[in-house]
mmCIF file of C-alpha atoms in Angstrom:
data_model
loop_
_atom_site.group_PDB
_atom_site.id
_atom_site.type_symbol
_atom_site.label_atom_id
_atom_site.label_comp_id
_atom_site.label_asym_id
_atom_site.label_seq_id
_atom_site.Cartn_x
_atom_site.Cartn_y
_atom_site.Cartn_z
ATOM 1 C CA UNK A 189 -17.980 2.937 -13.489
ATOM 2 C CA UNK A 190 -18.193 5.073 -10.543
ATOM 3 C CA UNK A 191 -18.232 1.108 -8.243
ATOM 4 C CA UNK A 192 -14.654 1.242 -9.568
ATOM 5 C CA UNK A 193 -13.793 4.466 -7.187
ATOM 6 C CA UNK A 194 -12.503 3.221 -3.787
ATOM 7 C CA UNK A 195 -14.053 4.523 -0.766
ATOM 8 C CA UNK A 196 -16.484 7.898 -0.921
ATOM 9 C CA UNK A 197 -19.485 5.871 -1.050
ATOM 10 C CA UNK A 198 -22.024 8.537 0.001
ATOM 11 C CA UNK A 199 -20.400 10.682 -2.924
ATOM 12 C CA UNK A 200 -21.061 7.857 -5.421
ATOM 13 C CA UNK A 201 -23.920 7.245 -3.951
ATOM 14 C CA UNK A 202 -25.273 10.676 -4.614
ATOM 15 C CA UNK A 203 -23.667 11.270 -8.386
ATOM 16 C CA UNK A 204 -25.638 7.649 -9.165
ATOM 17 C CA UNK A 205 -29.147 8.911 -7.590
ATOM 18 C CA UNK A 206 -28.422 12.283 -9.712
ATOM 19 C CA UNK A 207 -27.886 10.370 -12.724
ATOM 20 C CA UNK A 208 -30.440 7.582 -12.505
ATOM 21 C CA UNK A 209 -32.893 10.503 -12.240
ATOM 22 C CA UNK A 210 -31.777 13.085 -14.754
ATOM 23 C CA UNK A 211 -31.148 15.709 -12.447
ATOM 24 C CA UNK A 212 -26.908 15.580 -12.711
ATOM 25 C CA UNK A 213 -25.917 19.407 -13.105
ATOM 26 C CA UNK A 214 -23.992 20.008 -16.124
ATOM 27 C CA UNK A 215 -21.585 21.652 -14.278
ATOM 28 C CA UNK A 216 -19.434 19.725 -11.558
ATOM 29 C CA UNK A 217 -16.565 20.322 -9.142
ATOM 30 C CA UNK A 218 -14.634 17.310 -7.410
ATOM 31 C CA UNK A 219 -12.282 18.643 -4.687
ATOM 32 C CA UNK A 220 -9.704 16.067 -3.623
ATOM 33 C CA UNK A 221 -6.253 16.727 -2.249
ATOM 34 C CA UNK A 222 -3.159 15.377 -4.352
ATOM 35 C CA UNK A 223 -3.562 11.520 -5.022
ATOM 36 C CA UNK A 224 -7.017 10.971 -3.846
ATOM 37 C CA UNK A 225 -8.473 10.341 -7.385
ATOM 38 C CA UNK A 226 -10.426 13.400 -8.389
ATOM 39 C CA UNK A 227 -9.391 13.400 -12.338
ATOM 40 C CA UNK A 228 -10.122 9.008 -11.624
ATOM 41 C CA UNK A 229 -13.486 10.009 -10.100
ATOM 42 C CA UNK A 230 -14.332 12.695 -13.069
ATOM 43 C CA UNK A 231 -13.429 10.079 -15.857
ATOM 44 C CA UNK A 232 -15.801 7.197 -13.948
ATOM 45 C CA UNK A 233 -18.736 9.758 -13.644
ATOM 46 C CA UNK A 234 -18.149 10.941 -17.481
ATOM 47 C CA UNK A 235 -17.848 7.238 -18.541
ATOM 48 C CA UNK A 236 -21.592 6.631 -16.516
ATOM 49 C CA UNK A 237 -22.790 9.749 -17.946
ATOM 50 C CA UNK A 238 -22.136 8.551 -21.386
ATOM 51 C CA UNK A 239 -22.249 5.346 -21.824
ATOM 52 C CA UNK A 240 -24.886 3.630 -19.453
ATOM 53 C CA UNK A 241 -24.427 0.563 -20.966
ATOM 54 C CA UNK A 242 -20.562 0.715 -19.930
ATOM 55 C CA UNK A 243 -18.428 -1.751 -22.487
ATOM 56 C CA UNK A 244 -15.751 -0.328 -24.582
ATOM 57 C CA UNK A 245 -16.498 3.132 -25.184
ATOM 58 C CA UNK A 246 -16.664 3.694 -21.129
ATOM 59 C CA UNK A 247 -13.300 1.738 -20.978
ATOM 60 C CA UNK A 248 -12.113 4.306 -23.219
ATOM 61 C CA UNK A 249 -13.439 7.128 -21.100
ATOM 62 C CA UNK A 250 -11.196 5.624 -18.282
ATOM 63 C CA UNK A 251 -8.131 6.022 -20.184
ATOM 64 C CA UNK A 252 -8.901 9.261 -21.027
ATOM 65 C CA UNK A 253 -9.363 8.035 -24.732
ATOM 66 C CA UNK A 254 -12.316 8.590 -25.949
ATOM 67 C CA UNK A 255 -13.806 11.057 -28.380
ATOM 68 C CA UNK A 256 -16.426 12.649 -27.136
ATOM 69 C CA UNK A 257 -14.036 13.959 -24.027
ATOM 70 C CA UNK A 258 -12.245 17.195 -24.358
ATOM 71 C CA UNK A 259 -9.512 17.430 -21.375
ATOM 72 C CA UNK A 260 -7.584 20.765 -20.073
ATOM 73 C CA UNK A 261 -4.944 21.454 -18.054
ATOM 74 C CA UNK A 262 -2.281 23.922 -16.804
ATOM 75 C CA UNK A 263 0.828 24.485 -19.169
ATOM 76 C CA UNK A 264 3.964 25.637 -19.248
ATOM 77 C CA UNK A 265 6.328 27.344 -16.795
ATOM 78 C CA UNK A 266 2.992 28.893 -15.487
ATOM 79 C CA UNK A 267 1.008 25.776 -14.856
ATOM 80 C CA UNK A 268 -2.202 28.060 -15.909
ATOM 81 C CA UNK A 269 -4.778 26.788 -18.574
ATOM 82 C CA UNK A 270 -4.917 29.036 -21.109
ATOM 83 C CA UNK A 271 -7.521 31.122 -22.756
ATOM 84 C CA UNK A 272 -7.143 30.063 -25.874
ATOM 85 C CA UNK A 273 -7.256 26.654 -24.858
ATOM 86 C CA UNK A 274 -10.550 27.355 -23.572
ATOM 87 C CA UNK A 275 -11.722 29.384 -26.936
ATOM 88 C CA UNK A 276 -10.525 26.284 -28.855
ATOM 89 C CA UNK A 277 -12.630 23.918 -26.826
ATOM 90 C CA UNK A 278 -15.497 26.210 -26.927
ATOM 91 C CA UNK A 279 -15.142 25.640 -30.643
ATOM 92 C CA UNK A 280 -15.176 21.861 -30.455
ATOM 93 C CA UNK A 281 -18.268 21.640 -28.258
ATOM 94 C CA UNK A 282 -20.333 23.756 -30.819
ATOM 95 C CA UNK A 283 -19.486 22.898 -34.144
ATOM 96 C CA UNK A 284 -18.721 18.840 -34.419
ATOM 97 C CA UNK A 285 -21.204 16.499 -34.364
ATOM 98 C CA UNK A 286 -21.464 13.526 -32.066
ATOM 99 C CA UNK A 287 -21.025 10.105 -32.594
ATOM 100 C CA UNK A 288 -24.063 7.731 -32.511
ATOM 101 C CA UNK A 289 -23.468 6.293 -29.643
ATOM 102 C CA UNK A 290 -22.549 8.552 -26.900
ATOM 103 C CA UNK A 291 -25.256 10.440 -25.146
ATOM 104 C CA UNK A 292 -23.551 13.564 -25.056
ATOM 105 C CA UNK A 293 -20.037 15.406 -24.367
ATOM 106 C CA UNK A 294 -18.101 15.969 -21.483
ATOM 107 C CA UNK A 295 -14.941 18.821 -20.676
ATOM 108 C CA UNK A 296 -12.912 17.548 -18.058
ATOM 109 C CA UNK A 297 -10.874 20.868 -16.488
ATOM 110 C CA UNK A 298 -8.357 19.444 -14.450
ATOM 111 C CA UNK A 299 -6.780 21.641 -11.941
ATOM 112 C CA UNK A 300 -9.764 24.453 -12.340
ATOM 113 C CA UNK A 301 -7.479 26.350 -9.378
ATOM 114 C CA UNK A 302 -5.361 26.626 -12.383
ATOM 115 C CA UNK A 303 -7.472 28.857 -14.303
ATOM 116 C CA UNK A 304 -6.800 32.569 -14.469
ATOM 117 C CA UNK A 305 -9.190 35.333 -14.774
ATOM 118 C CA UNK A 306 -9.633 35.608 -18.520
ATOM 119 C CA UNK A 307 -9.411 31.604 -18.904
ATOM 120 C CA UNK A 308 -12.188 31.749 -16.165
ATOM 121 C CA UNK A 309 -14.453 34.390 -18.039
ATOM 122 C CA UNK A 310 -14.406 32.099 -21.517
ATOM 123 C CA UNK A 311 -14.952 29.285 -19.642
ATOM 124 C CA UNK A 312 -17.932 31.289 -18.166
ATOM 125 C CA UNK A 313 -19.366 31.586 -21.473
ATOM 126 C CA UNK A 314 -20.018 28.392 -21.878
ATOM 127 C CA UNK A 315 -21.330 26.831 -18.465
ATOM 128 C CA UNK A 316 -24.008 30.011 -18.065
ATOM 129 C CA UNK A 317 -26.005 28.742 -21.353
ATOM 130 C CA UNK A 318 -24.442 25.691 -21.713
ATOM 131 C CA UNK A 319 -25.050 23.307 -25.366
ATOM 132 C CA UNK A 320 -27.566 20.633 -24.854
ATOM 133 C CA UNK A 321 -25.508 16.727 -23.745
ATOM 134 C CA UNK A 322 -22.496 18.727 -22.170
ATOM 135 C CA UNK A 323 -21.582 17.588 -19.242
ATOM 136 C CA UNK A 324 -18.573 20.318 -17.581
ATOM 137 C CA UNK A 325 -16.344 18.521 -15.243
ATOM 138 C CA UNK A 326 -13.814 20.233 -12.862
ATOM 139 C CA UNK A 327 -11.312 19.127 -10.481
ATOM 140 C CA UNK A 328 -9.290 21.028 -7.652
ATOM 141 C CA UNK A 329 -7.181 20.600 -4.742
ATOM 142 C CA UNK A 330 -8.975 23.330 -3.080
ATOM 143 C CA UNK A 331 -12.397 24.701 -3.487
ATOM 144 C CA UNK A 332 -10.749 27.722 -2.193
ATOM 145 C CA UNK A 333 -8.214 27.571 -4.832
ATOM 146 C CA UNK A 334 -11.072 27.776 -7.455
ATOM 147 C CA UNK A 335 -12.197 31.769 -8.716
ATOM 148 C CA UNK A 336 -15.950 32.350 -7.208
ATOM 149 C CA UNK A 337 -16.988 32.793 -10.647
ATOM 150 C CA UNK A 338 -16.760 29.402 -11.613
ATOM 151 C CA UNK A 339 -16.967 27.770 -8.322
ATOM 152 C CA UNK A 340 -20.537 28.972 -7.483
ATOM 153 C CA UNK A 341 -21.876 27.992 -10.866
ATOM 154 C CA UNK A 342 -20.901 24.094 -10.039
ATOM 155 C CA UNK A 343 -22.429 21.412 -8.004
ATOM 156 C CA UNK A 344 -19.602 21.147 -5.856
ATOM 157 C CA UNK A 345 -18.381 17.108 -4.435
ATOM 158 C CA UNK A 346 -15.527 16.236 -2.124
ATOM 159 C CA UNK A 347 -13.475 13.290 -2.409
ATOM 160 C CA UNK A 348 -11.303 11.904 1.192
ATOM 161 C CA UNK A 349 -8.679 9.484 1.254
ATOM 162 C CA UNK A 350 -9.644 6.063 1.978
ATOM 163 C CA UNK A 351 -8.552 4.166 5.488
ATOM 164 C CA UNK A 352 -4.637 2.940 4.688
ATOM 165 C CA UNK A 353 -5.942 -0.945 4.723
ATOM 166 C CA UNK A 354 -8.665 -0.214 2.126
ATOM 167 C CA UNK A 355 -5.737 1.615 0.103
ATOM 168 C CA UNK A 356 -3.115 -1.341 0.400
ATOM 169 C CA UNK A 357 -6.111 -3.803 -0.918
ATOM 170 C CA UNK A 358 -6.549 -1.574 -3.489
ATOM 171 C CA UNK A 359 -2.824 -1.492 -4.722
ATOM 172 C CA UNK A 360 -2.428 -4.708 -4.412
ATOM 173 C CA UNK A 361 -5.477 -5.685 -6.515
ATOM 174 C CA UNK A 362 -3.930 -2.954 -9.050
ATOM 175 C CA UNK A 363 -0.530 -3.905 -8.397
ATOM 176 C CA UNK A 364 -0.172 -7.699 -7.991
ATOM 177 C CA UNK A 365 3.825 -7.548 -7.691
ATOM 178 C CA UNK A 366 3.375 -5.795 -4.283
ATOM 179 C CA UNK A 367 4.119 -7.486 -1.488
ATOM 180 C CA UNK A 368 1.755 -7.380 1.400
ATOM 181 C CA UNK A 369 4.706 -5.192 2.939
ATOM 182 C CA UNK A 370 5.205 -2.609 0.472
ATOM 183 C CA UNK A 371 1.764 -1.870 -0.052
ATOM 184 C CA UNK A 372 1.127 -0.951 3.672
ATOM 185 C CA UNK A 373 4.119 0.742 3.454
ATOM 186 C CA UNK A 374 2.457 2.804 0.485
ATOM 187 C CA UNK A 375 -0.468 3.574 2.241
ATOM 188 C CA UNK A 376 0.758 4.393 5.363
ATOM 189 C CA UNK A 377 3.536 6.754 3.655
ATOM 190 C CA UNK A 378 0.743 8.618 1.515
ATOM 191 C CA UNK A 379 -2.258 8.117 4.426
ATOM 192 C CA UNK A 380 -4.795 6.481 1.980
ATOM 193 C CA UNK A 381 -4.212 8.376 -0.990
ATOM 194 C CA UNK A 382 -4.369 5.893 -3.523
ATOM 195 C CA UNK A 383 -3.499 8.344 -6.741
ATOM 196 C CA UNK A 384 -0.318 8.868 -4.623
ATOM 197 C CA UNK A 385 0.991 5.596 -4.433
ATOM 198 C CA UNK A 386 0.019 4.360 -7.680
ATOM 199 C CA UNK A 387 2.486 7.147 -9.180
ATOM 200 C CA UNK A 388 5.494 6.519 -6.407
ATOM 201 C CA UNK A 389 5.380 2.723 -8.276
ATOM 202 C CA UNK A 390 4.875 3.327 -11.894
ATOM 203 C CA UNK A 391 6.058 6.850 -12.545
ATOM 204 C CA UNK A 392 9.772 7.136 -12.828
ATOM 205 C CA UNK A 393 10.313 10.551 -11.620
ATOM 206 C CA UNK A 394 7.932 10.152 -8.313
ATOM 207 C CA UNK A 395 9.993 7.074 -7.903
ATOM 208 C CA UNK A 396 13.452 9.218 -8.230
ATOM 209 C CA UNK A 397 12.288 12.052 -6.301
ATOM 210 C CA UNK A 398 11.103 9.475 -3.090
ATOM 211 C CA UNK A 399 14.243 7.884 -3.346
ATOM 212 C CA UNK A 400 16.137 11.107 -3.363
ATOM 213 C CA UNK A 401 13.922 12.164 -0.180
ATOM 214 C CA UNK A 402 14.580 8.847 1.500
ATOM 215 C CA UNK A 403 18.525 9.789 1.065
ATOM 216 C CA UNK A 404 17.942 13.437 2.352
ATOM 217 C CA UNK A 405 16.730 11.961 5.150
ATOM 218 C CA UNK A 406 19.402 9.639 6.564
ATOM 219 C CA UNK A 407 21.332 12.583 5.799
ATOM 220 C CA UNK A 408 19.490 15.097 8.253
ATOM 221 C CA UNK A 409 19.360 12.417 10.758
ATOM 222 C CA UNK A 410 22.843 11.798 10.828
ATOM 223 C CA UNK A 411 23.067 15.985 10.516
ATOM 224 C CA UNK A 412 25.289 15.208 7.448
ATOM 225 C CA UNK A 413 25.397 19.223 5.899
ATOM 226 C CA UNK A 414 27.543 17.875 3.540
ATOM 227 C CA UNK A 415 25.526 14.851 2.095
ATOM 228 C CA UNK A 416 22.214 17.040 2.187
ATOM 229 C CA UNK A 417 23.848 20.038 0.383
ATOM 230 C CA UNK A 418 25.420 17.469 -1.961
ATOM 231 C CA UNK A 419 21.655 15.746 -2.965
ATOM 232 C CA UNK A 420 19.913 19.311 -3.728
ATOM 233 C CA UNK A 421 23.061 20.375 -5.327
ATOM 234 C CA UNK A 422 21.690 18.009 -8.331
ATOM 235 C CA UNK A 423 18.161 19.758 -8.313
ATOM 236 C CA UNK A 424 19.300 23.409 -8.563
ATOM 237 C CA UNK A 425 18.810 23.644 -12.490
ATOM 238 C CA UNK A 426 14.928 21.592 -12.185
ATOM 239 C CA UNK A 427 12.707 23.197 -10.643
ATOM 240 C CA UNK A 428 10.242 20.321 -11.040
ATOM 241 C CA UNK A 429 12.301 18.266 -9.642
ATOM 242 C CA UNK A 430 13.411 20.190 -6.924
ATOM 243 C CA UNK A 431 9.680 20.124 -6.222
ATOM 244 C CA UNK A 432 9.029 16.653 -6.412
ATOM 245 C CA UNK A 433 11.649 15.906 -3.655
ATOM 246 C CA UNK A 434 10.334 18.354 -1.402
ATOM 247 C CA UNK A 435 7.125 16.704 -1.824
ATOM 248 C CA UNK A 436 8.325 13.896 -0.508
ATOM 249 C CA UNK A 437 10.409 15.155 1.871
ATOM 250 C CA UNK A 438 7.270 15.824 3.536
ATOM 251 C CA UNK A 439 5.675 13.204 3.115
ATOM 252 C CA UNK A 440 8.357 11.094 5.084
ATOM 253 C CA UNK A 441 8.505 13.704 7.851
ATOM 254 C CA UNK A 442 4.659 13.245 8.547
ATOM 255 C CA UNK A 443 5.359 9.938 8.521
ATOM 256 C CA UNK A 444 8.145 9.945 11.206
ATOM 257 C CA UNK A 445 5.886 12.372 13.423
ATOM 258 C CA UNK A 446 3.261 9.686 13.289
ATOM 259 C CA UNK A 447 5.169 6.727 13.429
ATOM 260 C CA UNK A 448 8.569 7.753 15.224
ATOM 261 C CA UNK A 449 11.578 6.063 13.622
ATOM 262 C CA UNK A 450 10.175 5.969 10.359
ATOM 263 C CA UNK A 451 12.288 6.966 7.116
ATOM 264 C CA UNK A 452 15.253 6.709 9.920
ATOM 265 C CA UNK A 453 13.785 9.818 11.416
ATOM 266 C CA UNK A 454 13.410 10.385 15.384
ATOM 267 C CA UNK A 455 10.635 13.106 15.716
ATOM 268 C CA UNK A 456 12.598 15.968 16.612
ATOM 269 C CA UNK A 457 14.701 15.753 13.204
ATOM 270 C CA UNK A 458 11.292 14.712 11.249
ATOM 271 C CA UNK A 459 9.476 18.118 12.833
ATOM 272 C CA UNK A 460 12.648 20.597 11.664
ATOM 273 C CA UNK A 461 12.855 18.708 8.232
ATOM 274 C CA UNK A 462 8.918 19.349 7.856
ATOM 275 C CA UNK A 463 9.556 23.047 8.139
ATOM 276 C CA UNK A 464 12.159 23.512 6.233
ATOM 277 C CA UNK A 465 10.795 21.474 3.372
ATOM 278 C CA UNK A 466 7.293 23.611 3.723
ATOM 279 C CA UNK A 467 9.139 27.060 3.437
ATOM 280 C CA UNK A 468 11.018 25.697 0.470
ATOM 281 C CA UNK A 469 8.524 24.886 -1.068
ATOM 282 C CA UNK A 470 6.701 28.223 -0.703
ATOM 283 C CA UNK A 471 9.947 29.687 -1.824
ATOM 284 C CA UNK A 472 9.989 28.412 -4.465
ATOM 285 C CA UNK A 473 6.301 28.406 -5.794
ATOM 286 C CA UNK A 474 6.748 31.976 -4.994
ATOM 287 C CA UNK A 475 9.735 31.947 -7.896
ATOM 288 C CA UNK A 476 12.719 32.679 -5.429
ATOM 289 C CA UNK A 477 16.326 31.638 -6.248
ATOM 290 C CA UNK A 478 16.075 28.043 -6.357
ATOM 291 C CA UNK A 479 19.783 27.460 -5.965
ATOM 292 C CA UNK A 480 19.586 29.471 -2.791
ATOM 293 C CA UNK A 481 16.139 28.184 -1.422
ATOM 294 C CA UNK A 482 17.886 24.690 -1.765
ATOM 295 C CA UNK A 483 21.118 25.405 -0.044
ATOM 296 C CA UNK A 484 19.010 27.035 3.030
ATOM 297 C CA UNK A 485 17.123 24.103 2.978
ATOM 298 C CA UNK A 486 19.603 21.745 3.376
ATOM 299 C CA UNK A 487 21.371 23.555 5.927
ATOM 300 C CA UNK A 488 18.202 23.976 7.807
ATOM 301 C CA UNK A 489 17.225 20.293 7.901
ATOM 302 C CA UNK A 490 20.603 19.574 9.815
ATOM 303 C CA UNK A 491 21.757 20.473 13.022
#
């Protein structure tokens, strides 16, 4: 399964070589920025890992169905995995049997920057003596992002974006309704990140919050206060949301700086958009007044 993973080929290259010769660590890290296909990547090793064979059961692993695969993930307002999710799948791993025809188990930890220090120490617990057939996963923006503890116990991968005409082949393999347009478009917009532009076409809110960004940015063009403070008016009570669109608020900026005119933006407007969007964002991660952060942002995007 791990053919299926655009681009990275010395990375595959290496996880196949570990696994055709038995000598995959149980514990793994895949760093990838935002959209580049880490969690993708971690289900197509886990699927190789346990079914060799491939056919349904390594479908299943794909869709993040199967059985023998225990996923985690940040919750709540937080976003942190918790400890007791990681006592519970401690509990999992040890005491239920496998089925007869996997060859062992895998934990996927998505987001492992997301683990705190006493999710981190029970997760500890069970990658220093780990059961026989488990195979740990991890993903993370950021080996940086990821506490030593963990980090230094993992054979540690990085995933890059693939070249912008490799990515609009891809979508348009994945996506046959895309024109040969839009999907350059796409790849262009999110610089190869295929995860990216996947979700700004099939997930309603990414689509909401890029359309939303494409308004705010006719808006700053124009230096429209009124229109900009208008748009974030409607995210002050989601923070998510509010998110999102900064997201890809920046996203169009880069854009513009790289390709001038794009998203309607000349550079100089794309460059003080960019920086206001950035220090929102960090505003707001750091749990200021959102209602504020968004009305400073707005005013600081126009002239």
């Amino acid at each position: 399964m791990l053919d299926r993973l655009a681009g990275n080929a010395a990375l595959k290259k290496d996880l196949a070589a570990a696994l055709a010769a038995g000598r995959l660590a149980h514990s793994i890290l895949l760093v990838g920025e935002r959209g580049c296909g880490a969690g993708f990547a971690a289900r197509c090793l886990a699927a190789d890992y346990l079914y060799p064979d491939g056919g349904p059961h390594a479908e299943a692993v794909l869709r993040g169905e199967d059985t023998e695969c225990i996923s985690l993930r940040g919750e709540g307002a937080s976003g942190q995995i918790k400890v007791e999710r990681i006592r519970a799948a401690r509990e999992a791993i040890q005491h239920s049997a496998l089925s007869a025809d996997a060859r062992g188990r895998v934990l996927f930890v998505y987001g492992a920057q997301d683990l705190n220090q006493s999710s981190a120490n029970a997760m500890l617990k069970i990658i220093e003596e780990p059961p026989e057939g488990v195979l740990f996963l991890f993903t993370a923006t950021s080996a940086a992002g990821v506490l030593p503890t963990i980090r230094s116990r993992c054979a540690a991968y990085t995933l890059a974006p693939v070249p912008p005409a490799e990515c609009a082949e891809v979508l348009r393999r994945a996506l046959p309704r895309l024109s040969r347009d839009e999907a350059d478009d796409l790849a262009f917009l999110y610089e190869g990140h295929i995860g990216s532009c996947l979700d700004a076409v099939q997930d309603v809110a990414v689509r909401t919050a890029l359309q939303t960004a494409r308004d705010f940015c006719k808006a700053a063009e124009q230096d429209d206060t009124y229109r900009a403070a208008a748009l974030m008016a409607g995210l002050e009570k989601d923070r998510a949301a509010a998110l999102a669109v900064l997201r890809q608020a920046c996203c169009l900026a880069s854009g513009a700086l790289r390709r001038p005119g794009y998203a309607g933006l000349a550079p100089k407007h794309a460059q003080r958009l960019l920086n206001a969007a950035a220090a929102a964002r960090d505003a707001i991660r750091a749990n200021g007044n959102l209602r504020l952060t968004l009305t400073v942002f707005a005013a600081g995007s126009c002239g």
